[in-house]
PDB file of C-alpha atoms in Angstrom:
ATOM      1  CA  MET A 180      34.965  77.067 122.832  1.00 41.00           C
ATOM      2  CA  ALA A 181      35.438  77.474 126.625  1.00 43.00           C
ATOM      3  CA  PRO A 182      35.765  74.433 128.389  1.00 45.00           C
ATOM      4  CA  GLU A 183      33.802  74.795 130.472  1.00 67.00           C
ATOM      5  CA  LEU A 184      30.396  75.034 127.249  1.00 75.00           C
ATOM      6  CA  ASP A 185      29.487  71.742 125.687  1.00 77.00           C
ATOM      7  CA  CYS A 186      27.164  72.479 123.198  1.00 81.00           C
ATOM      8  CA  GLN A 187      26.518  69.180 122.561  1.00 78.00           C
ATOM      9  CA  ARG A 188      25.148  69.359 125.771  1.00 81.00           C
ATOM     10  CA  CYS A 189      23.416  73.194 126.280  1.00 90.00           C
ATOM     11  CA  GLY A 190      22.115  72.846 121.818  1.00 93.00           C
ATOM     12  CA  ALA A 191      20.390  77.295 123.552  1.00 94.00           C
ATOM     13  CA  CYS A 192      20.894  78.103 120.880  1.00 95.00           C
ATOM     14  CA  CYS A 193      19.107  76.535 119.176  1.00 96.00           C
ATOM     15  CA  ALA A 194      16.541  76.238 120.878  1.00 96.00           C
ATOM     16  CA  PHE A 195      15.898  80.864 120.991  1.00 95.00           C
ATOM     17  CA  PHE A 196      17.172  82.404 118.640  1.00 95.00           C
ATOM     18  CA  ARG A 197      16.058  82.860 114.735  1.00 95.00           C
ATOM     19  CA  VAL A 198      18.675  81.385 112.580  1.00 96.00           C
ATOM     20  CA  SER A 199      18.468  83.605 109.852  1.00 97.00           C
ATOM     21  CA  PHE A 200      21.196  83.909 106.801  1.00 97.00           C
ATOM     22  CA  TYR A 201      21.196  84.798 103.642  1.00 98.00           C
ATOM     23  CA  TRP A 202      19.210  82.800 100.793  1.00 97.00           C
ATOM     24  CA  ALA A 203      22.182  82.066  98.678  1.00 98.00           C
ATOM     25  CA  GLU A 204      23.331  79.809 101.512  1.00 98.00           C
ATOM     26  CA  ALA A 205      20.516  77.378 100.641  1.00 98.00           C
ATOM     27  CA  ASP A 206      21.803  74.442  99.139  1.00 98.00           C
ATOM     28  CA  ASP A 207      19.050  74.975  96.073  1.00 97.00           C
ATOM     29  CA  ALA A 208      21.517  77.568  94.757  1.00 97.00           C
ATOM     30  CA  PRO A 209      24.883  77.888  93.754  1.00 97.00           C
ATOM     31  CA  GLY A 210      27.073  76.602  96.246  1.00 97.00           C
ATOM     32  CA  GLY A 211      24.776  77.253  99.537  1.00 97.00           C
ATOM     33  CA  THR A 212      25.079  74.531 101.486  1.00 97.00           C
ATOM     34  CA  VAL A 213      21.772  74.476 103.782  1.00 98.00           C
ATOM     35  CA  PRO A 214      19.275  72.133 103.325  1.00 98.00           C
ATOM     36  CA  ALA A 215      16.267  74.260 101.374  1.00 98.00           C
ATOM     37  CA  GLY A 216      13.315  71.952 102.620  1.00 98.00           C
ATOM     38  CA  LEU A 217      14.839  72.960 106.040  1.00 98.00           C
ATOM     39  CA  THR A 218      14.061  76.272 105.883  1.00 98.00           C
ATOM     40  CA  ARG A 219      11.905  79.496 105.227  1.00 98.00           C
ATOM     41  CA  GLN A 220      12.106  82.264 103.683  1.00 97.00           C
ATOM     42  CA  VAL A 221      12.265  85.742 105.801  1.00 96.00           C
ATOM     43  CA  ASN A 222      12.131  88.161 102.891  1.00 97.00           C
ATOM     44  CA  ALA A 223      13.644  88.607  99.640  1.00 96.00           C
ATOM     45  CA  GLN A 224      16.840  88.534 100.877  1.00 97.00           C
ATOM     46  CA  MET A 225      16.659  86.367 103.775  1.00 98.00           C
ATOM     47  CA  ARG A 226      16.021  83.307 105.140  1.00 98.00           C
ATOM     48  CA  CYS A 227      16.010  81.682 108.439  1.00 98.00           C
ATOM     49  CA  MET A 228      16.298  77.401 109.473  1.00 98.00           C
ATOM     50  CA  ALA A 229      12.094  76.334 109.929  1.00 98.00           C
ATOM     51  CA  GLY A 230      11.035  76.845 113.938  1.00 98.00           C
ATOM     52  CA  THR A 231      13.467  79.632 114.714  1.00 97.00           C
ATOM     53  CA  GLU A 232      10.449  82.349 112.117  1.00 96.00           C
ATOM     54  CA  ARG A 233       8.095  81.406 115.662  1.00 94.00           C
ATOM     55  CA  GLN A 234       8.005  81.139 119.614  1.00 91.00           C
ATOM     56  CA  PRO A 235       8.635  79.514 121.021  1.00 93.00           C
ATOM     57  CA  ALA A 236      12.393  78.901 118.521  1.00 95.00           C
ATOM     58  CA  ARG A 237      13.174  75.269 117.953  1.00 97.00           C
ATOM     59  CA  CYS A 238      14.982  74.777 114.847  1.00 98.00           C
ATOM     60  CA  VAL A 239      14.121  71.291 112.970  1.00 98.00           C
ATOM     61  CA  ALA A 240      18.252  70.674 112.736  1.00 97.00           C
ATOM     62  CA  LEU A 241      17.977  70.474 116.273  1.00 97.00           C
ATOM     63  CA  ASP A 242      18.185  66.563 117.816  1.00 96.00           C
ATOM     64  CA  GLY A 243      17.799  66.308 121.594  1.00 94.00           C
ATOM     65  CA  ASP A 244      17.552  67.516 125.620  1.00 92.00           C
ATOM     66  CA  VAL A 245      18.216  71.012 125.444  1.00 92.00           C
ATOM     67  CA  GLY A 246      20.277  70.994 128.514  1.00 88.00           C
ATOM     68  CA  ARG A 247      21.335  67.186 128.616  1.00 87.00           C
ATOM     69  CA  ARG A 248      22.395  66.229 124.961  1.00 90.00           C
ATOM     70  CA  VAL A 249      21.752  67.797 121.579  1.00 93.00           C
ATOM     71  CA  ARG A 250      23.535  67.440 117.783  1.00 94.00           C
ATOM     72  CA  CYS A 251      22.917  69.502 114.626  1.00 95.00           C
ATOM     73  CA  ALA A 252      21.367  66.833 111.992  1.00 96.00           C
ATOM     74  CA  ILE A 253      23.009  69.529 109.520  1.00 96.00           C
ATOM     75  CA  TYR A 254      26.580  70.281 111.414  1.00 93.00           C
ATOM     76  CA  ALA A 255      28.514  70.451 108.772  1.00 94.00           C
ATOM     77  CA  ARG A 256      25.665  72.129 106.015  1.00 97.00           C
ATOM     78  CA  ARG A 257      25.086  74.385 108.968  1.00 96.00           C
ATOM     79  CA  SER A 258      24.176  78.494 108.002  1.00 96.00           C
ATOM     80  CA  SER A 259      27.046  80.965 108.518  1.00 96.00           C
ATOM     81  CA  SER A 260      25.141  82.459 111.500  1.00 95.00           C
ATOM     82  CA  CYS A 261      25.426  79.462 113.437  1.00 94.00           C
ATOM     83  CA  GLN A 262      28.772  79.135 112.599  1.00 93.00           C
ATOM     84  CA  GLU A 263      29.819  83.561 114.171  1.00 92.00           C
ATOM     85  CA  LEU A 264      27.823  81.416 117.281  1.00 89.00           C
ATOM     86  CA  GLN A 265      30.872  81.318 120.396  1.00 88.00           C
ATOM     87  CA  PRO A 266      29.809  79.670 122.973  1.00 88.00           C
ATOM     88  CA  GLY A 267      30.343  81.369 126.355  1.00 86.00           C
ATOM     89  CA  ASP A 268      29.470  84.866 123.902  1.00 89.00           C
ATOM     90  CA  ASP A 269      26.338  87.611 124.479  1.00 88.00           C
ATOM     91  CA  LYS A 270      24.202  85.202 122.368  1.00 91.00           C
ATOM     92  CA  CYS A 271      25.067  81.938 124.545  1.00 90.00           C
ATOM     93  CA  ARG A 272      24.587  83.372 127.146  1.00 87.00           C
ATOM     94  CA  ARG A 273      20.701  85.428 126.717  1.00 89.00           C
ATOM     95  CA  ALA A 274      19.894  81.583 125.560  1.00 92.00           C
ATOM     96  CA  ARG A 275      20.224  79.572 128.654  1.00 90.00           C
ATOM     97  CA  ALA A 276      19.406  82.079 130.312  1.00 87.00           C
ATOM     98  CA  ALA A 277      15.631  81.478 128.629  1.00 89.00           C
ATOM     99  CA  HIS A 278      16.473  77.709 129.056  1.00 90.00           C
ATOM    100  CA  GLY A 279      17.477  78.480 133.197  1.00 86.00           C
ATOM    101  CA  LEU A 280      20.999  76.951 132.387  1.00 85.00           C
ATOM    102  CA  GLU A 281      23.390  78.065 135.136  1.00 71.00           C
ATOM    103  CA  THR A 282      26.964  79.855 133.784  1.00 65.00           C
ATOM    104  CA  PRO A 283      30.048  77.475 133.781  1.00 61.00           C
ATOM    105  CA  SER A 284      30.389  79.466 137.615  1.00 63.00           C
ATOM    106  CA  GLY A 285      27.232  78.656 138.302  1.00 61.00           C
ATOM    107  CA  GLU A 286      25.138  82.158 138.333  1.00 56.00           C
ATOM    108  CA  VAL A 287      21.913  81.607 136.256  1.00 50.00           C
ATOM    109  CA  ILE A 288      21.479  84.842 134.554  1.00 47.00           C
ATOM    110  CA  TYR A 289      18.029  86.040 134.089  1.00 45.00           C
ATOM    111  CA  LEU A 290      16.697  87.852 131.477  1.00 43.00           C
ATOM    112  CA  ARG A 291      15.891  91.673 132.160  1.00 44.00           C
ATOM    113  CA  PRO A 292      11.652  92.116 133.585  1.00 46.00           C
ATOM    114  CA  GLY A 293       8.793  91.473 131.366  1.00 49.00           C
ATOM    115  CA  ALA A 294      11.815  91.062 128.607  1.00 44.00           C
ATOM    116  CA  GLN A 295      11.019  88.813 125.917  1.00 43.00           C
ATOM    117  CA  PRO A 296      13.237  85.997 123.899  1.00 41.00           C
ATOM    118  CA  ALA A 297      14.747  87.521 120.900  1.00 37.00           C
ATOM    119  CA  VAL A 298      12.982  86.993 117.905  1.00 34.00           C
ATOM    120  CA  SER A 299      16.206  88.819 115.353  1.00 34.00           C
ATOM    121  CA  ALA A 300      18.183  86.935 113.621  1.00 37.00           C
ATOM    122  CA  ILE A 301      22.445  85.634 115.317  1.00 42.00           C
ATOM    123  CA  ARG A 302      23.471  87.896 113.149  1.00 37.00           C
TER     124      ARG A 302
END
């Protein structure tokens, strides 16, 4: 993680994207870890974290205030899409911009005028 970006203070990605993942990552499938009760079916192959299937999105597992202090209530059991997100990558920067959070250099990134927040999967 970039030292300038503290995910435990941010949480923007958890309150911006639809967090989609393969259905078998849920704990109602053999070897799955994500609590199935916290998910919603997207289609026959995919699920998403509850709360991220609508706009404004906010993952049901996100505790705290975005941009101040947050934590993932299921961090050790989170989906692969959450594990793959990297602090400071394009997805992180888009989510931070949507919440009006500055980059480490102090620059505020704005979405294109008229653009809607993304609702597609993190992956």
